[in-house]
Coordinates of C-alpha atoms in Angstrom, one line a residue:
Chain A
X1396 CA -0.5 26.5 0.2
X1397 CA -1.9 23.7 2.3
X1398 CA -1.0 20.2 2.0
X1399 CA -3.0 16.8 2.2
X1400 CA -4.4 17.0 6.2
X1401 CA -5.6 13.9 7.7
X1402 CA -7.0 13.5 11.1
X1403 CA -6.8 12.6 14.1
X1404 CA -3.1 12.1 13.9
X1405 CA -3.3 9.2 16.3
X1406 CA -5.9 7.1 17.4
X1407 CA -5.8 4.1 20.1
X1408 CA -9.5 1.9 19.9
X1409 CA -10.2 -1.3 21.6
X1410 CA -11.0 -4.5 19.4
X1411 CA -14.3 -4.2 18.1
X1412 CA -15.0 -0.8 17.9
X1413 CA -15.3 1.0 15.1
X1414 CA -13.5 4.1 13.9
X1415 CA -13.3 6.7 11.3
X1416 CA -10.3 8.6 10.1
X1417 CA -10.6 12.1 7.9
X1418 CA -8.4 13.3 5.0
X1419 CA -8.6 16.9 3.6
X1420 CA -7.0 16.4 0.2
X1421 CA -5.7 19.7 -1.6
X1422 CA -7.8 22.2 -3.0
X1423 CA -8.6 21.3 -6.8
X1424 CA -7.3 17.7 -6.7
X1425 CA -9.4 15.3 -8.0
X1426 CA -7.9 12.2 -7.1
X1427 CA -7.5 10.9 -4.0
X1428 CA -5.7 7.9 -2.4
X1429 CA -6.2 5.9 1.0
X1430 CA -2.8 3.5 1.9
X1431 CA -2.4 1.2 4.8
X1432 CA 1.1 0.9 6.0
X1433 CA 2.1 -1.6 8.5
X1434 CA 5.3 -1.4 10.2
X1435 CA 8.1 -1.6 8.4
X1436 CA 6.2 -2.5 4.8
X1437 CA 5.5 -0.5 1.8
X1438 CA 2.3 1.0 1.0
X1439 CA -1.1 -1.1 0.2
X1440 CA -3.2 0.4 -1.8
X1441 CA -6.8 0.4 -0.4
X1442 CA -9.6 2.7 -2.3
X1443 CA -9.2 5.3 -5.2
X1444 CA -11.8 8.3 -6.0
X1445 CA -11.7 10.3 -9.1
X1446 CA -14.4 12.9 -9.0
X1447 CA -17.9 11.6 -10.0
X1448 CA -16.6 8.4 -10.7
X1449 CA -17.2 4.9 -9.4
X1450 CA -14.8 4.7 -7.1
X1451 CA -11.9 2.1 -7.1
X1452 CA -12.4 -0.4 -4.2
X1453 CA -9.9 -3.1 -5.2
X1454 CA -7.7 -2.6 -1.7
X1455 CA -10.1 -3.0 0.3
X1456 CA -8.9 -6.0 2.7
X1457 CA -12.7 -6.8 4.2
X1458 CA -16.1 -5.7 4.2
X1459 CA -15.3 -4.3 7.5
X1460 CA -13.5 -1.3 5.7
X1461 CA -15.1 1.5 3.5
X1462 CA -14.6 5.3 2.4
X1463 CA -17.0 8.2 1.6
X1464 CA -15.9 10.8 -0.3
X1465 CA -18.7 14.1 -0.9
X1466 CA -18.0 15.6 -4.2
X1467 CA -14.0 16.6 -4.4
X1468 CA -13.7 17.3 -1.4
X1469 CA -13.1 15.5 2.2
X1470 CA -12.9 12.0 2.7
X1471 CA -13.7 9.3 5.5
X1472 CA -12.5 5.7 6.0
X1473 CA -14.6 4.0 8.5
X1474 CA -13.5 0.8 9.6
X1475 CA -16.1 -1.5 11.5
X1476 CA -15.3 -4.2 14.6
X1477 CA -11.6 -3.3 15.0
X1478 CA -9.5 -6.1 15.0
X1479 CA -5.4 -5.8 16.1
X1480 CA -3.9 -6.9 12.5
X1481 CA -6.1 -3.2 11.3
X1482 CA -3.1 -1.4 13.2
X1483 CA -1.2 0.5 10.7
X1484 CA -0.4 3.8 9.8
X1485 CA -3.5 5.2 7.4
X1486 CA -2.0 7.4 4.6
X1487 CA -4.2 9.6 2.2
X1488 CA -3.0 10.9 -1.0
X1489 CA -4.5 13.3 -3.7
X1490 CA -3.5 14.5 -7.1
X1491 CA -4.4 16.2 -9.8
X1492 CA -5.5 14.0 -12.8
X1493 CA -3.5 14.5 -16.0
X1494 CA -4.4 13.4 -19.6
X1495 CA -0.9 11.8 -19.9
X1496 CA -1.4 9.9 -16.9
X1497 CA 1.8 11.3 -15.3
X1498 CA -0.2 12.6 -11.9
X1499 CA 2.0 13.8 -8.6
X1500 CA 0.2 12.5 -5.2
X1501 CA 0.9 14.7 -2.5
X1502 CA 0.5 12.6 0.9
X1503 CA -0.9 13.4 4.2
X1504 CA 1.0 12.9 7.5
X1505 CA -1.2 9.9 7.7
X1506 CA -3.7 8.8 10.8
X1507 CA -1.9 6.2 13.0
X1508 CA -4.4 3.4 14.3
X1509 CA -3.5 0.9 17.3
X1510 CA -6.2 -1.6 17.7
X1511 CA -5.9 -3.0 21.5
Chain B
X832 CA -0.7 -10.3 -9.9
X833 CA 1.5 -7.3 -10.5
X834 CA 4.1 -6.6 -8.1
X835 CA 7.1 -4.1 -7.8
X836 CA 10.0 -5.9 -5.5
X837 CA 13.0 -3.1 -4.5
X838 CA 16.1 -4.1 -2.8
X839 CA 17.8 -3.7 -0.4
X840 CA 15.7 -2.9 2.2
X841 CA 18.5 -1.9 4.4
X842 CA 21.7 0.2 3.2
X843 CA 24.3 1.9 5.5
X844 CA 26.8 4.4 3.9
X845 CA 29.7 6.4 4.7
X846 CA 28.7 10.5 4.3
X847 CA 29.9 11.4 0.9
X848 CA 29.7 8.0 -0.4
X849 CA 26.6 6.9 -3.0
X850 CA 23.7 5.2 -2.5
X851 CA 22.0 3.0 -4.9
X852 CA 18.2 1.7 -4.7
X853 CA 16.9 -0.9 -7.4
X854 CA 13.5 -1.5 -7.9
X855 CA 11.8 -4.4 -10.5
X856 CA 8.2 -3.9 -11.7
X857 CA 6.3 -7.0 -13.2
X858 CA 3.5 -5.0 -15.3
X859 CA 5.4 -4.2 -19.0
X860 CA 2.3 -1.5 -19.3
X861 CA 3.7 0.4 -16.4
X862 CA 5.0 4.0 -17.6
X863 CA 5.7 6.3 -14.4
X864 CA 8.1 5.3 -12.1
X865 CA 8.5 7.8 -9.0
X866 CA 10.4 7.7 -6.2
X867 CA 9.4 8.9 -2.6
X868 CA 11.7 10.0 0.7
X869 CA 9.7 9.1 4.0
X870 CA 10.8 10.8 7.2
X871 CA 9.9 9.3 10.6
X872 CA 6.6 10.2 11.4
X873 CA 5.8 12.1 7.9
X874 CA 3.9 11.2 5.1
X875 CA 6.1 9.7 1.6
X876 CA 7.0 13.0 -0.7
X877 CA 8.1 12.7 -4.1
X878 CA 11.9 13.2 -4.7
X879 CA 12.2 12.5 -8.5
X880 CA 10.0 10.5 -11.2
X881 CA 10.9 9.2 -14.4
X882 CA 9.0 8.3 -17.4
X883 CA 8.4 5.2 -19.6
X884 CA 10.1 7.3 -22.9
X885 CA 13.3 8.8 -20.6
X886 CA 16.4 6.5 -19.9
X887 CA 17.7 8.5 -17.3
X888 CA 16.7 11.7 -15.5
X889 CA 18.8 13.8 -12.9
X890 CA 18.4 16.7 -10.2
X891 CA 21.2 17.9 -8.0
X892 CA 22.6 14.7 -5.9
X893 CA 20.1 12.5 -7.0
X894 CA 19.4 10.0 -10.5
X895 CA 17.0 7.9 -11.5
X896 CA 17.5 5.3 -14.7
X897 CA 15.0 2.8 -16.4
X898 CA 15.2 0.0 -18.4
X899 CA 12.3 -0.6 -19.6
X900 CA 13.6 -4.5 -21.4
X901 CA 14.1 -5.5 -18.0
X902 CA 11.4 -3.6 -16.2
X903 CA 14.4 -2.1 -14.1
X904 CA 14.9 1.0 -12.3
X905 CA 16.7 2.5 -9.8
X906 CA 17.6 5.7 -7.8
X907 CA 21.2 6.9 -7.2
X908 CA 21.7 9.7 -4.6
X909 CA 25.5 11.2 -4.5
X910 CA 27.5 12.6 -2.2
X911 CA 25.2 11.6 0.0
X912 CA 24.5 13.7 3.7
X913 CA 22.9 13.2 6.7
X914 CA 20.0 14.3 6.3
X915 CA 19.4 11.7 3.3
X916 CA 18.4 9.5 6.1
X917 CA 15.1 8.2 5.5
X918 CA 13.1 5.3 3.9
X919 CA 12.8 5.3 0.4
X920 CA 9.6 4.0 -1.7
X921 CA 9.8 3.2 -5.4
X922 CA 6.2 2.9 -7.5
X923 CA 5.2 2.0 -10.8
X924 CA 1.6 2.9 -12.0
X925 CA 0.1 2.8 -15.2
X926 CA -3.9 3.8 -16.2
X927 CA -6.3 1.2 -15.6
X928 CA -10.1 1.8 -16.9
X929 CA -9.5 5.2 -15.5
X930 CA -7.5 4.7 -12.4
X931 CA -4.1 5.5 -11.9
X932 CA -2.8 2.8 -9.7
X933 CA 0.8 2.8 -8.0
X934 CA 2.2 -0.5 -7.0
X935 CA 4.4 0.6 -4.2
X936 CA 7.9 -1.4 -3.7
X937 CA 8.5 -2.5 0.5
X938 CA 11.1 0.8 1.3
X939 CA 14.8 0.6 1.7
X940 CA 16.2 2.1 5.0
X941 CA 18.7 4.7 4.3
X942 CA 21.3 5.4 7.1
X943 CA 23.8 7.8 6.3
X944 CA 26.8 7.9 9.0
X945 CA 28.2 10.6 9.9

């Protein structure tokens, strides 16, 4: 079946702009998971969803970042004024949520951002 | 805050020879430890987990151990081939007021030489 999609795939911006990147999580998961990954570094956790639930906003580095997500489906991150340390790869994640807590995330190819 | 450190972040081997990762997670409430391959210009994908009541767990060519007393764990791939090439994350996540968080250690580099 298909995977975690996330578009666009890449995206170059200019400082201050603002962009928006898309993740399609799989079909049925509830969860879902939005990463920054800068070169060479592991993976920062930025926002959590779980169905109707509050979502998790911990990761968030700035009020300049948020996320949307409609139901259990699709999911935006919309980052405002674009500055060059926001250059990173974007990775999305979803999973199913299990009672034991032991829950697979299936990643997206992940939405690669240059900020000029 | 909690933190999940993984070393080395570089390794070169020999084809055929092992590889061992090691990863150290600071939260003692932390019960799934999973392990994920990334190939250049792919998303991670989960090669093998573990949980907080197994010692050891193995598929194929590739192991994973925990100690839980020293908040330890670490992958061992065998016989290793080309195509193991790749970086390596290690997690640990536990549930928090109803999120499953993953603290993701900083990848290890994984050359395999021909």
């Amino acid at each position: 079946g298909a995977g975690v999609s996330q578009s666009p795939s890449n995206k170059v911006t200019e400082k201050g702009k603002d962009v928006e990147l898309r993740c399609d999580p799989i079909s049925g998961h509830t969860a879902l998971y939005w990463y920054r990954q800068r070169l060479g570094q592991g993976l920062e956790f930025l926002i959590y969803f779980q169905g109707n639930s509050a979502p998790d906003k911990s990761g968030l580095p700035s009020d300049r970042f948020s996320a949307e997500r409609t139901g259990e489906s699709v999911s935006t991150l919309t980052i405002q004024r674009t500055q060059q340390e926001d250059s990173a790869v974007y990775l999305c994640a979803s999973s199913l949520v299990l009672l034991a807590g032991y829950n697979e995330q299936f990643f997206g190819p992940g939405t690669r951002l240059t900020v000029l | 805050g909690e933190n999940v450190e993984q070393h080395p972040s570089t390794l070169s081997v020999q084809e055929g020879d092992s590889a061992v990762i090691k990863c150290t997670y600071s939260d003692s409430a932390s019960n799934y430890f999973p392990w994920y391959k990334q190939e250049l210009g792919k998303g991670p994908q989960l090669i093998i987990d573990i949980r907080s009541n197994v010692g050891e767990k193995k598929d194929q060519r590739i192991a994973v151990t925990l100690n839980k007393t020293a908040k330890h764990f670490s992958l061992h791939i065998t016989e290793t081939q080309p195509e193991d090439s790749a970086v390596y994350f290690c997690a640990a996540s536990k549930r928090t007021s109803g999120t499953y968080k993953y603290i993701f250690g900083t990848g290890t580099r994984l050359k395999v030489l021909a």
